[in-house]
PDB file of C-alpha atoms in Angstrom:
ATOM      1  CA  MET A  19      31.023 -35.556  22.207  1.00 60.00           C
ATOM      2  CA  GLU A  20      27.379 -36.536  22.312  1.00 62.00           C
ATOM      3  CA  ASN A  21      28.199 -39.975  20.923  1.00 67.00           C
ATOM      4  CA  LEU A  22      30.833 -40.467  23.620  1.00 66.00           C
ATOM      5  CA  TYR A  23      28.334 -39.516  26.319  1.00 66.00           C
ATOM      6  CA  GLN A  24      25.848 -41.973  24.880  1.00 67.00           C
ATOM      7  CA  LEU A  25      28.443 -44.753  24.829  1.00 68.00           C
ATOM      8  CA  LEU A  26      29.267 -44.145  28.503  1.00 69.00           C
ATOM      9  CA  SER A  27      25.704 -43.651  29.751  1.00 72.00           C
ATOM     10  CA  GLU A  28      23.827 -46.276  27.747  1.00 72.00           C
ATOM     11  CA  PRO A  29      24.995 -49.299  29.808  1.00 72.00           C
ATOM     12  CA  PHE A  30      23.723 -47.736  33.062  1.00 73.00           C
ATOM     13  CA  ALA A  31      20.147 -48.048  31.832  1.00 75.00           C
ATOM     14  CA  TYR A  32      20.288 -51.804  32.445  1.00 76.00           C
ATOM     15  CA  PRO A  33      20.072 -53.234  35.988  1.00 82.00           C
ATOM     16  CA  PHE A  34      22.611 -55.981  35.244  1.00 79.00           C
ATOM     17  CA  MET A  35      25.123 -53.347  34.144  1.00 81.00           C
ATOM     18  CA  GLN A  36      24.508 -51.306  37.282  1.00 82.00           C
ATOM     19  CA  ARG A  37      25.339 -54.376  39.372  1.00 84.00           C
ATOM     20  CA  ALA A  38      28.369 -55.091  37.197  1.00 83.00           C
ATOM     21  CA  ILE A  39      29.758 -51.562  37.581  1.00 85.00           C
ATOM     22  CA  ILE A  40      29.329 -51.674  41.369  1.00 86.00           C
ATOM     23  CA  ALA A  41      31.050 -55.074  41.479  1.00 85.00           C
ATOM     24  CA  ALA A  42      33.825 -53.740  39.231  1.00 85.00           C
ATOM     25  CA  ILE A  43      34.492 -50.754  41.501  1.00 88.00           C
ATOM     26  CA  VAL A  44      34.478 -52.817  44.703  1.00 88.00           C
ATOM     27  CA  THR A  45      36.642 -55.550  43.207  1.00 87.00           C
ATOM     28  CA  GLY A  46      39.026 -52.983  41.777  1.00 87.00           C
ATOM     29  CA  VAL A  47      39.499 -51.254  45.134  1.00 89.00           C
ATOM     30  CA  VAL A  48      40.129 -54.368  47.219  1.00 88.00           C
ATOM     31  CA  CYS A  49      42.468 -55.917  44.630  1.00 88.00           C
ATOM     32  CA  ALA A  50      44.430 -52.657  44.296  1.00 89.00           C
ATOM     33  CA  VAL A  51      44.993 -52.233  48.028  1.00 89.00           C
ATOM     34  CA  LEU A  52      46.178 -55.801  48.514  1.00 88.00           C
ATOM     35  CA  SER A  53      48.209 -55.610  45.302  1.00 88.00           C
ATOM     36  CA  CYS A  54      50.524 -53.013  46.855  1.00 87.00           C
ATOM     37  CA  TYR A  55      51.379 -55.360  49.738  1.00 86.00           C
ATOM     38  CA  LEU A  56      51.908 -58.341  47.418  1.00 86.00           C
ATOM     39  CA  VAL A  57      54.288 -56.343  45.227  1.00 85.00           C
ATOM     40  CA  LEU A  58      56.168 -55.058  48.278  1.00 83.00           C
ATOM     41  CA  LYS A  59      56.395 -58.578  49.727  1.00 82.00           C
ATOM     42  CA  GLY A  60      57.211 -60.274  46.413  1.00 79.00           C
ATOM     43  CA  TRP A  61      54.244 -62.616  46.624  1.00 75.00           C
ATOM     44  CA  SER A  62      53.148 -62.577  42.999  1.00 72.00           C
ATOM     45  CA  LEU A  63      53.450 -66.355  42.728  1.00 71.00           C
ATOM     46  CA  MET A  64      51.607 -66.837  46.031  1.00 74.00           C
ATOM     47  CA  GLY A  65      48.600 -65.001  44.614  1.00 73.00           C
ATOM     48  CA  ASP A  66      48.800 -67.159  41.502  1.00 71.00           C
ATOM     49  CA  ALA A  67      48.985 -70.308  43.627  1.00 74.00           C
ATOM     50  CA  ILE A  68      45.974 -69.509  45.804  1.00 77.00           C
ATOM     51  CA  SER A  69      43.862 -68.310  42.876  1.00 76.00           C
ATOM     52  CA  HIS A  70      44.323 -71.652  41.113  1.00 76.00           C
ATOM     53  CA  ALA A  71      44.019 -73.701  44.286  1.00 80.00           C
ATOM     54  CA  VAL A  72      40.469 -72.513  45.041  1.00 81.00           C
ATOM     55  CA  LEU A  73      38.993 -74.600  42.199  1.00 81.00           C
ATOM     56  CA  PRO A  74      38.724 -77.938  44.086  1.00 85.00           C
ATOM     57  CA  GLY A  75      37.154 -76.096  47.031  1.00 84.00           C
ATOM     58  CA  ILE A  76      34.520 -74.618  44.714  1.00 81.00           C
ATOM     59  CA  VAL A  77      33.642 -78.044  43.313  1.00 81.00           C
ATOM     60  CA  VAL A  78      33.482 -79.703  46.747  1.00 84.00           C
ATOM     61  CA  ALA A  79      31.336 -76.858  48.095  1.00 83.00           C
ATOM     62  CA  PHE A  80      28.902 -77.342  45.207  1.00 79.00           C
ATOM     63  CA  VAL A  81      28.633 -81.064  45.937  1.00 79.00           C
ATOM     64  CA  VAL A  82      28.177 -80.581  49.696  1.00 81.00           C
ATOM     65  CA  GLY A  83      25.670 -77.781  49.177  1.00 79.00           C
ATOM     66  CA  ILE A  84      27.456 -74.978  51.028  1.00 80.00           C
ATOM     67  CA  PRO A  85      28.242 -71.512  49.583  1.00 78.00           C
ATOM     68  CA  LEU A  86      30.964 -71.685  46.959  1.00 76.00           C
ATOM     69  CA  ALA A  87      32.817 -68.830  48.658  1.00 78.00           C
ATOM     70  CA  ILE A  88      33.366 -70.941  51.789  1.00 83.00           C
ATOM     71  CA  GLY A  89      34.826 -73.824  49.801  1.00 84.00           C
ATOM     72  CA  ALA A  90      37.055 -71.494  47.798  1.00 82.00           C
ATOM     73  CA  PHE A  91      38.331 -69.757  50.937  1.00 82.00           C
ATOM     74  CA  LEU A  92      39.123 -73.014  52.772  1.00 86.00           C
ATOM     75  CA  SER A  93      40.843 -74.441  49.708  1.00 85.00           C
ATOM     76  CA  GLY A  94      42.960 -71.315  49.302  1.00 81.00           C
ATOM     77  CA  ILE A  95      43.990 -71.320  52.961  1.00 81.00           C
ATOM     78  CA  PHE A  96      44.888 -75.019  52.735  1.00 83.00           C
ATOM     79  CA  CYS A  97      47.150 -74.234  49.762  1.00 80.00           C
ATOM     80  CA  ALA A  98      48.896 -71.436  51.673  1.00 76.00           C
ATOM     81  CA  VAL A  99      49.397 -73.524  54.827  1.00 78.00           C
ATOM     82  CA  ALA A 100      50.591 -76.544  52.834  1.00 80.00           C
ATOM     83  CA  THR A 101      53.093 -74.368  51.000  1.00 77.00           C
ATOM     84  CA  GLY A 102      54.456 -72.957  54.261  1.00 73.00           C
ATOM     85  CA  TYR A 103      54.705 -76.412  55.869  1.00 76.00           C
ATOM     86  CA  LEU A 104      56.556 -77.940  52.910  1.00 78.00           C
ATOM     87  CA  LYS A 105      58.927 -74.988  52.726  1.00 73.00           C
ATOM     88  CA  GLU A 106      59.831 -75.241  56.428  1.00 72.00           C
ATOM     89  CA  ASN A 107      60.203 -79.030  56.433  1.00 75.00           C
ATOM     90  CA  SER A 108      62.143 -79.644  53.224  1.00 76.00           C
ATOM     91  CA  ARG A 109      65.077 -78.270  51.270  1.00 77.00           C
ATOM     92  CA  VAL A 110      62.851 -77.251  48.352  1.00 75.00           C
ATOM     93  CA  LYS A 111      62.582 -73.510  47.696  1.00 76.00           C
ATOM     94  CA  GLU A 112      59.292 -71.689  48.203  1.00 70.00           C
ATOM     95  CA  ASP A 113      58.636 -70.899  44.533  1.00 71.00           C
ATOM     96  CA  THR A 114      59.129 -74.552  43.604  1.00 78.00           C
ATOM     97  CA  VAL A 115      56.783 -75.702  46.374  1.00 77.00           C
ATOM     98  CA  MET A 116      54.114 -73.230  45.280  1.00 76.00           C
ATOM     99  CA  GLY A 117      54.395 -74.410  41.679  1.00 76.00           C
ATOM    100  CA  ILE A 118      53.859 -78.028  42.722  1.00 80.00           C
ATOM    101  CA  VAL A 119      51.023 -77.323  45.173  1.00 79.00           C
ATOM    102  CA  PHE A 120      48.947 -74.938  43.084  1.00 78.00           C
ATOM    103  CA  SER A 121      49.315 -76.885  39.831  1.00 81.00           C
ATOM    104  CA  GLY A 122      48.416 -80.113  41.641  1.00 85.00           C
ATOM    105  CA  MET A 123      45.345 -78.605  43.305  1.00 83.00           C
ATOM    106  CA  PHE A 124      44.231 -76.917  40.094  1.00 82.00           C
ATOM    107  CA  ALA A 125      44.529 -80.218  38.202  1.00 86.00           C
ATOM    108  CA  PHE A 126      42.623 -81.982  40.997  1.00 85.00           C
ATOM    109  CA  GLY A 127      39.867 -79.383  40.718  1.00 82.00           C
ATOM    110  CA  LEU A 128      39.616 -79.888  36.953  1.00 81.00           C
ATOM    111  CA  VAL A 129      39.321 -83.652  37.424  1.00 84.00           C
ATOM    112  CA  LEU A 130      36.582 -83.194  40.032  1.00 81.00           C
ATOM    113  CA  PHE A 131      34.719 -80.746  37.838  1.00 78.00           C
ATOM    114  CA  SER A 132      34.827 -83.070  34.834  1.00 78.00           C
ATOM    115  CA  ARG A 133      33.479 -86.003  36.899  1.00 77.00           C
ATOM    116  CA  ILE A 134      30.627 -84.178  38.639  1.00 74.00           C
ATOM    117  CA  ASP A 135      27.348 -83.328  36.946  1.00 67.00           C
ATOM    118  CA  THR A 136      26.796 -79.629  37.547  1.00 62.00           C
ATOM    119  CA  ASP A 137      24.978 -76.713  35.954  1.00 61.00           C
ATOM    120  CA  GLN A 138      28.000 -74.477  36.582  1.00 59.00           C
ATOM    121  CA  HIS A 139      29.904 -73.531  33.436  1.00 60.00           C
ATOM    122  CA  LEU A 140      33.660 -74.031  33.715  1.00 59.00           C
ATOM    123  CA  SER A 141      34.448 -70.836  31.764  1.00 62.00           C
ATOM    124  CA  HIS A 142      32.482 -68.768  34.314  1.00 65.00           C
ATOM    125  CA  ILE A 143      34.632 -70.149  37.124  1.00 69.00           C
ATOM    126  CA  LEU A 144      37.899 -69.777  35.222  1.00 69.00           C
ATOM    127  CA  PHE A 145      37.266 -66.388  33.605  1.00 67.00           C
ATOM    128  CA  GLY A 146      34.402 -64.874  35.606  1.00 70.00           C
ATOM    129  CA  ASN A 147      31.047 -63.490  34.483  1.00 72.00           C
ATOM    130  CA  MET A 148      30.663 -59.981  35.896  1.00 75.00           C
ATOM    131  CA  LEU A 149      27.788 -59.069  33.570  1.00 74.00           C
ATOM    132  CA  GLY A 150      25.819 -62.006  34.956  1.00 74.00           C
ATOM    133  CA  ILE A 151      26.308 -61.199  38.637  1.00 78.00           C
ATOM    134  CA  THR A 152      23.139 -61.538  40.728  1.00 78.00           C
ATOM    135  CA  ASP A 153      21.982 -59.474  43.692  1.00 80.00           C
ATOM    136  CA  GLY A 154      23.023 -62.242  46.097  1.00 79.00           C
ATOM    137  CA  GLU A 155      26.470 -62.556  44.563  1.00 78.00           C
ATOM    138  CA  LEU A 156      26.893 -58.780  44.621  1.00 82.00           C
ATOM    139  CA  LYS A 157      26.023 -58.651  48.329  1.00 84.00           C
ATOM    140  CA  GLN A 158      28.498 -61.474  48.982  1.00 81.00           C
ATOM    141  CA  THR A 159      31.223 -59.609  47.081  1.00 82.00           C
ATOM    142  CA  LEU A 160      30.480 -56.391  48.973  1.00 86.00           C
ATOM    143  CA  ALA A 161      30.599 -58.172  52.343  1.00 86.00           C
ATOM    144  CA  ILE A 162      33.879 -60.012  51.701  1.00 85.00           C
ATOM    145  CA  ALA A 163      35.527 -56.955  50.168  1.00 85.00           C
ATOM    146  CA  GLY A 164      34.348 -54.737  53.040  1.00 88.00           C
ATOM    147  CA  ILE A 165      35.791 -57.051  55.695  1.00 88.00           C
ATOM    148  CA  THR A 166      39.079 -57.381  53.810  1.00 88.00           C
ATOM    149  CA  LEU A 167      39.472 -53.630  53.311  1.00 88.00           C
ATOM    150  CA  ALA A 168      38.626 -52.894  56.943  1.00 89.00           C
ATOM    151  CA  VAL A 169      41.281 -55.307  58.242  1.00 89.00           C
ATOM    152  CA  VAL A 170      43.940 -54.109  55.793  1.00 87.00           C
ATOM    153  CA  LEU A 171      43.375 -50.425  56.533  1.00 85.00           C
ATOM    154  CA  LEU A 172      43.241 -51.050  60.278  1.00 87.00           C
ATOM    155  CA  LYS A 173      46.593 -52.876  60.261  1.00 85.00           C
ATOM    156  CA  ARG A 174      48.117 -51.258  57.188  1.00 84.00           C
ATOM    157  CA  LYS A 175      51.261 -49.994  58.944  1.00 85.00           C
ATOM    158  CA  ASP A 176      51.961 -53.372  60.534  1.00 86.00           C
ATOM    159  CA  PHE A 177      51.457 -55.153  57.215  1.00 86.00           C
ATOM    160  CA  MET A 178      53.652 -52.607  55.450  1.00 85.00           C
ATOM    161  CA  LEU A 179      56.535 -53.082  57.904  1.00 85.00           C
ATOM    162  CA  TYR A 180      56.185 -56.865  57.745  1.00 85.00           C
ATOM    163  CA  CYS A 181      56.254 -56.846  53.932  1.00 83.00           C
ATOM    164  CA  PHE A 182      59.161 -54.391  53.765  1.00 82.00           C
ATOM    165  CA  ASP A 183      61.362 -55.826  56.540  1.00 82.00           C
ATOM    166  CA  PRO A 184      60.022 -58.834  58.510  1.00 81.00           C
ATOM    167  CA  HIS A 185      63.188 -59.043  60.635  1.00 84.00           C
ATOM    168  CA  HIS A 186      62.758 -55.478  61.854  1.00 83.00           C
ATOM    169  CA  ALA A 187      59.064 -56.155  62.485  1.00 82.00           C
ATOM    170  CA  ARG A 188      60.026 -59.117  64.690  1.00 86.00           C
ATOM    171  CA  VAL A 189      62.603 -57.068  66.602  1.00 85.00           C
ATOM    172  CA  ILE A 190      60.128 -54.337  67.548  1.00 86.00           C
ATOM    173  CA  GLY A 191      57.654 -56.933  68.813  1.00 83.00           C
ATOM    174  CA  LEU A 192      55.145 -57.317  65.988  1.00 83.00           C
ATOM    175  CA  PRO A 193      53.482 -60.767  65.708  1.00 85.00           C
ATOM    176  CA  VAL A 194      55.184 -61.718  62.454  1.00 83.00           C
ATOM    177  CA  LYS A 195      53.612 -65.164  62.144  1.00 82.00           C
ATOM    178  CA  ALA A 196      50.121 -63.753  62.744  1.00 84.00           C
ATOM    179  CA  LEU A 197      50.754 -61.051  60.142  1.00 85.00           C
ATOM    180  CA  HIS A 198      52.020 -63.688  57.709  1.00 82.00           C
ATOM    181  CA  TYR A 199      48.953 -65.908  57.935  1.00 81.00           C
ATOM    182  CA  GLY A 200      46.662 -62.907  58.276  1.00 84.00           C
ATOM    183  CA  LEU A 201      47.909 -61.571  54.959  1.00 84.00           C
ATOM    184  CA  LEU A 202      47.406 -65.000  53.404  1.00 82.00           C
ATOM    185  CA  CYS A 203      43.818 -65.088  54.702  1.00 82.00           C
ATOM    186  CA  LEU A 204      43.170 -61.624  53.289  1.00 84.00           C
ATOM    187  CA  LEU A 205      44.634 -62.741  49.965  1.00 83.00           C
ATOM    188  CA  ALA A 206      42.318 -65.754  49.900  1.00 82.00           C
ATOM    189  CA  MET A 207      39.311 -63.570  50.772  1.00 82.00           C
ATOM    190  CA  THR A 208      40.183 -61.091  48.020  1.00 83.00           C
ATOM    191  CA  ILE A 209      40.406 -63.900  45.477  1.00 82.00           C
ATOM    192  CA  VAL A 210      37.010 -65.213  46.612  1.00 80.00           C
ATOM    193  CA  ALA A 211      35.513 -61.719  46.312  1.00 79.00           C
ATOM    194  CA  SER A 212      36.898 -61.414  42.768  1.00 79.00           C
ATOM    195  CA  LEU A 213      35.829 -64.852  41.516  1.00 77.00           C
ATOM    196  CA  GLN A 214      32.543 -63.684  39.996  1.00 68.00           C
ATOM    197  CA  ALA A 215      34.254 -60.754  38.313  1.00 70.00           C
ATOM    198  CA  VAL A 216      37.323 -62.245  36.646  1.00 73.00           C
ATOM    199  CA  GLY A 217      37.499 -65.911  37.666  1.00 73.00           C
ATOM    200  CA  VAL A 218      40.331 -67.929  39.161  1.00 73.00           C
ATOM    201  CA  ILE A 219      42.780 -67.441  36.278  1.00 71.00           C
ATOM    202  CA  LEU A 220      42.644 -63.700  35.593  1.00 75.00           C
ATOM    203  CA  VAL A 221      42.378 -62.590  39.222  1.00 80.00           C
ATOM    204  CA  ILE A 222      46.165 -62.783  39.525  1.00 80.00           C
ATOM    205  CA  ALA A 223      46.465 -59.953  36.968  1.00 82.00           C
ATOM    206  CA  MET A 224      44.177 -57.742  39.059  1.00 84.00           C
ATOM    207  CA  LEU A 225      46.225 -58.565  42.160  1.00 85.00           C
ATOM    208  CA  ILE A 226      49.557 -57.635  40.570  1.00 87.00           C
ATOM    209  CA  ALA A 227      49.062 -55.044  37.805  1.00 89.00           C
ATOM    210  CA  PRO A 228      47.767 -52.117  39.940  1.00 90.00           C
ATOM    211  CA  GLY A 229      50.562 -52.496  42.478  1.00 88.00           C
ATOM    212  CA  ILE A 230      53.259 -52.744  39.794  1.00 91.00           C
ATOM    213  CA  ILE A 231      51.931 -49.680  37.970  1.00 91.00           C
ATOM    214  CA  ALA A 232      51.772 -47.649  41.187  1.00 90.00           C
ATOM    215  CA  PHE A 233      55.241 -48.886  42.218  1.00 89.00           C
ATOM    216  CA  MET A 234      56.733 -47.467  39.023  1.00 87.00           C
ATOM    217  CA  LEU A 235      54.994 -44.119  39.441  1.00 86.00           C
ATOM    218  CA  CYS A 236      55.231 -43.444  43.197  1.00 83.00           C
ATOM    219  CA  ARG A 237      57.984 -43.226  45.806  1.00 82.00           C
ATOM    220  CA  SER A 238      55.863 -43.375  48.971  1.00 83.00           C
ATOM    221  CA  PHE A 239      53.618 -46.250  50.026  1.00 84.00           C
ATOM    222  CA  ASP A 240      50.605 -44.029  50.759  1.00 84.00           C
ATOM    223  CA  ARG A 241      50.743 -42.544  47.264  1.00 88.00           C
ATOM    224  CA  MET A 242      51.233 -46.033  45.906  1.00 89.00           C
ATOM    225  CA  LEU A 243      47.969 -47.152  47.536  1.00 89.00           C
ATOM    226  CA  ILE A 244      46.078 -44.206  46.057  1.00 91.00           C
ATOM    227  CA  ALA A 245      47.559 -44.599  42.564  1.00 92.00           C
ATOM    228  CA  ALA A 246      46.926 -48.345  42.509  1.00 91.00           C
ATOM    229  CA  THR A 247      43.305 -47.854  43.565  1.00 91.00           C
ATOM    230  CA  VAL A 248      42.663 -45.188  40.918  1.00 93.00           C
ATOM    231  CA  VAL A 249      44.254 -47.257  38.154  1.00 92.00           C
ATOM    232  CA  SER A 250      42.426 -50.427  39.203  1.00 90.00           C
ATOM    233  CA  VAL A 251      38.988 -48.813  39.459  1.00 91.00           C
ATOM    234  CA  ILE A 252      39.354 -47.040  36.091  1.00 92.00           C
ATOM    235  CA  SER A 253      40.531 -50.300  34.487  1.00 90.00           C
ATOM    236  CA  CYS A 254      37.641 -52.302  35.923  1.00 87.00           C
ATOM    237  CA  VAL A 255      34.996 -49.758  34.893  1.00 87.00           C
ATOM    238  CA  LEU A 256      36.460 -49.247  31.407  1.00 89.00           C
ATOM    239  CA  GLY A 257      36.864 -52.988  30.889  1.00 86.00           C
ATOM    240  CA  THR A 258      33.257 -53.610  31.936  1.00 85.00           C
ATOM    241  CA  LEU A 259      31.928 -50.905  29.588  1.00 86.00           C
ATOM    242  CA  ILE A 260      34.059 -52.168  26.710  1.00 86.00           C
ATOM    243  CA  SER A 261      32.863 -55.746  27.243  1.00 82.00           C
ATOM    244  CA  PHE A 262      29.260 -54.502  27.110  1.00 82.00           C
ATOM    245  CA  HIS A 263      29.724 -52.707  23.778  1.00 82.00           C
ATOM    246  CA  ILE A 264      31.760 -55.415  22.045  1.00 82.00           C
ATOM    247  CA  ASP A 265      29.818 -58.296  23.649  1.00 77.00           C
ATOM    248  CA  GLY A 266      33.049 -59.781  24.973  1.00 74.00           C
ATOM    249  CA  ALA A 267      34.225 -61.429  28.180  1.00 76.00           C
ATOM    250  CA  THR A 268      34.486 -58.877  30.985  1.00 79.00           C
ATOM    251  CA  GLY A 269      37.504 -60.304  32.833  1.00 79.00           C
ATOM    252  CA  PRO A 270      39.824 -60.374  29.820  1.00 82.00           C
ATOM    253  CA  CYS A 271      38.733 -56.836  28.838  1.00 85.00           C
ATOM    254  CA  ILE A 272      39.662 -55.561  32.315  1.00 86.00           C
ATOM    255  CA  VAL A 273      43.048 -57.272  32.206  1.00 87.00           C
ATOM    256  CA  ILE A 274      43.777 -55.881  28.724  1.00 89.00           C
ATOM    257  CA  VAL A 275      43.042 -52.340  29.933  1.00 91.00           C
ATOM    258  CA  GLN A 276      45.361 -52.877  32.901  1.00 90.00           C
ATOM    259  CA  ALA A 277      48.063 -54.178  30.563  1.00 91.00           C
ATOM    260  CA  ILE A 278      47.742 -50.995  28.466  1.00 92.00           C
ATOM    261  CA  PHE A 279      48.077 -48.879  31.616  1.00 92.00           C
ATOM    262  CA  PHE A 280      51.162 -50.887  32.560  1.00 92.00           C
ATOM    263  CA  VAL A 281      52.811 -50.188  29.192  1.00 92.00           C
ATOM    264  CA  ILE A 282      52.005 -46.469  29.516  1.00 92.00           C
ATOM    265  CA  ALA A 283      53.411 -46.388  33.064  1.00 90.00           C
ATOM    266  CA  LEU A 284      56.534 -48.248  31.942  1.00 89.00           C
ATOM    267  CA  PHE A 285      57.253 -45.754  29.143  1.00 89.00           C
ATOM    268  CA  TYR A 286      56.531 -42.828  31.473  1.00 87.00           C
ATOM    269  CA  SER A 287      58.903 -44.245  34.089  1.00 84.00           C
ATOM    270  CA  LYS A 288      61.647 -44.742  31.488  1.00 84.00           C
ATOM    271  CA  LEU A 289      61.132 -41.214  30.168  1.00 85.00           C
ATOM    272  CA  ARG A 290      61.294 -39.733  33.660  1.00 81.00           C
ATOM    273  CA  THR A 291      64.507 -41.651  34.408  1.00 78.00           C
ATOM    274  CA  LEU A 292      66.049 -40.435  31.147  1.00 80.00           C
ATOM    275  CA  GLN A 293      65.150 -36.830  31.960  1.00 78.00           C
ATOM    276  CA  ARG A 294      66.774 -37.127  35.397  1.00 75.00           C
ATOM    277  CA  HIS A 295      70.006 -38.409  33.856  1.00 74.00           C
ATOM    278  CA  GLN A 296      70.012 -35.544  31.377  1.00 76.00           C
ATOM    279  CA  ASN A 297      69.231 -32.923  34.051  1.00 71.00           C
ATOM    280  CA  PRO A 298      71.055 -34.027  37.241  1.00 62.00           C
ATOM    281  CA  LEU A 299      70.666 -30.624  38.917  1.00 52.00           C
ATOM    282  CA  VAL A 300      66.891 -30.686  38.488  1.00 51.00           C
ATOM    283  CA  SER A 301      66.673 -34.240  39.856  1.00 50.00           C
ATOM    284  CA  ARG A 302      68.693 -33.236  42.945  1.00 52.00           C
ATOM    285  CA  LYS A 303      66.352 -30.353  43.697  1.00 49.00           C
ATOM    286  CA  SER A 304      63.295 -32.581  43.314  1.00 48.00           C
TER     287      SER A 304
END
């Protein structure tokens, strides 16, 4: 027991680990909340597209000398708008358009990165470097995550209705187009906030896994939000602590922990379904 306490408390003695844990908690919360809406809307591929499409914006922002977060956000929004325009003005399906746009922008970003002399390490951009987060980057993450969470929680019922049934949302007078692009902007901001933690490749796992796990365990959306947040925060903290002790990459450790939680939730969901089939009277009462 004492050894376990030492394993959990030892990392907090270092300032860089204190910053990493705070960043892990904040990133876990904002990704979990938005994850529920993406799962409900079926936008898994959209999150993947935007997360890859931010790379050219990061490179251009570095060259111009503006904050990388601004370039990443603008690049992500451009990807989302371009996808919507091509979908509405061609016969190509949305998933096909997203595959073309995000792979093209990601490849363009790799070409730019390889041709520009920079002190940025490509692996840090692709996979994140939470243990190396600075005070300035932590403040930036906190600010972006705070704005995103505030907007989502303020309009959570409108976003929920839009994701669940956009036609009904339009009938009752909700601004469907504004909600559509607003959710895309929030998605881009969440990806920007998570860049330092897990990078542009692994952020999609953090945007999908918590929502999927909560979806399998909960029947109401409010409980789904709570479950996703708890799972995401625990995964981020555990993954950060594990990466410290094994001297491994933080982002992949977080994603592995989330994958383990997903497997556990899947087996639990299957077991619960089997029990309901075996005891129909109990399932009716519940």
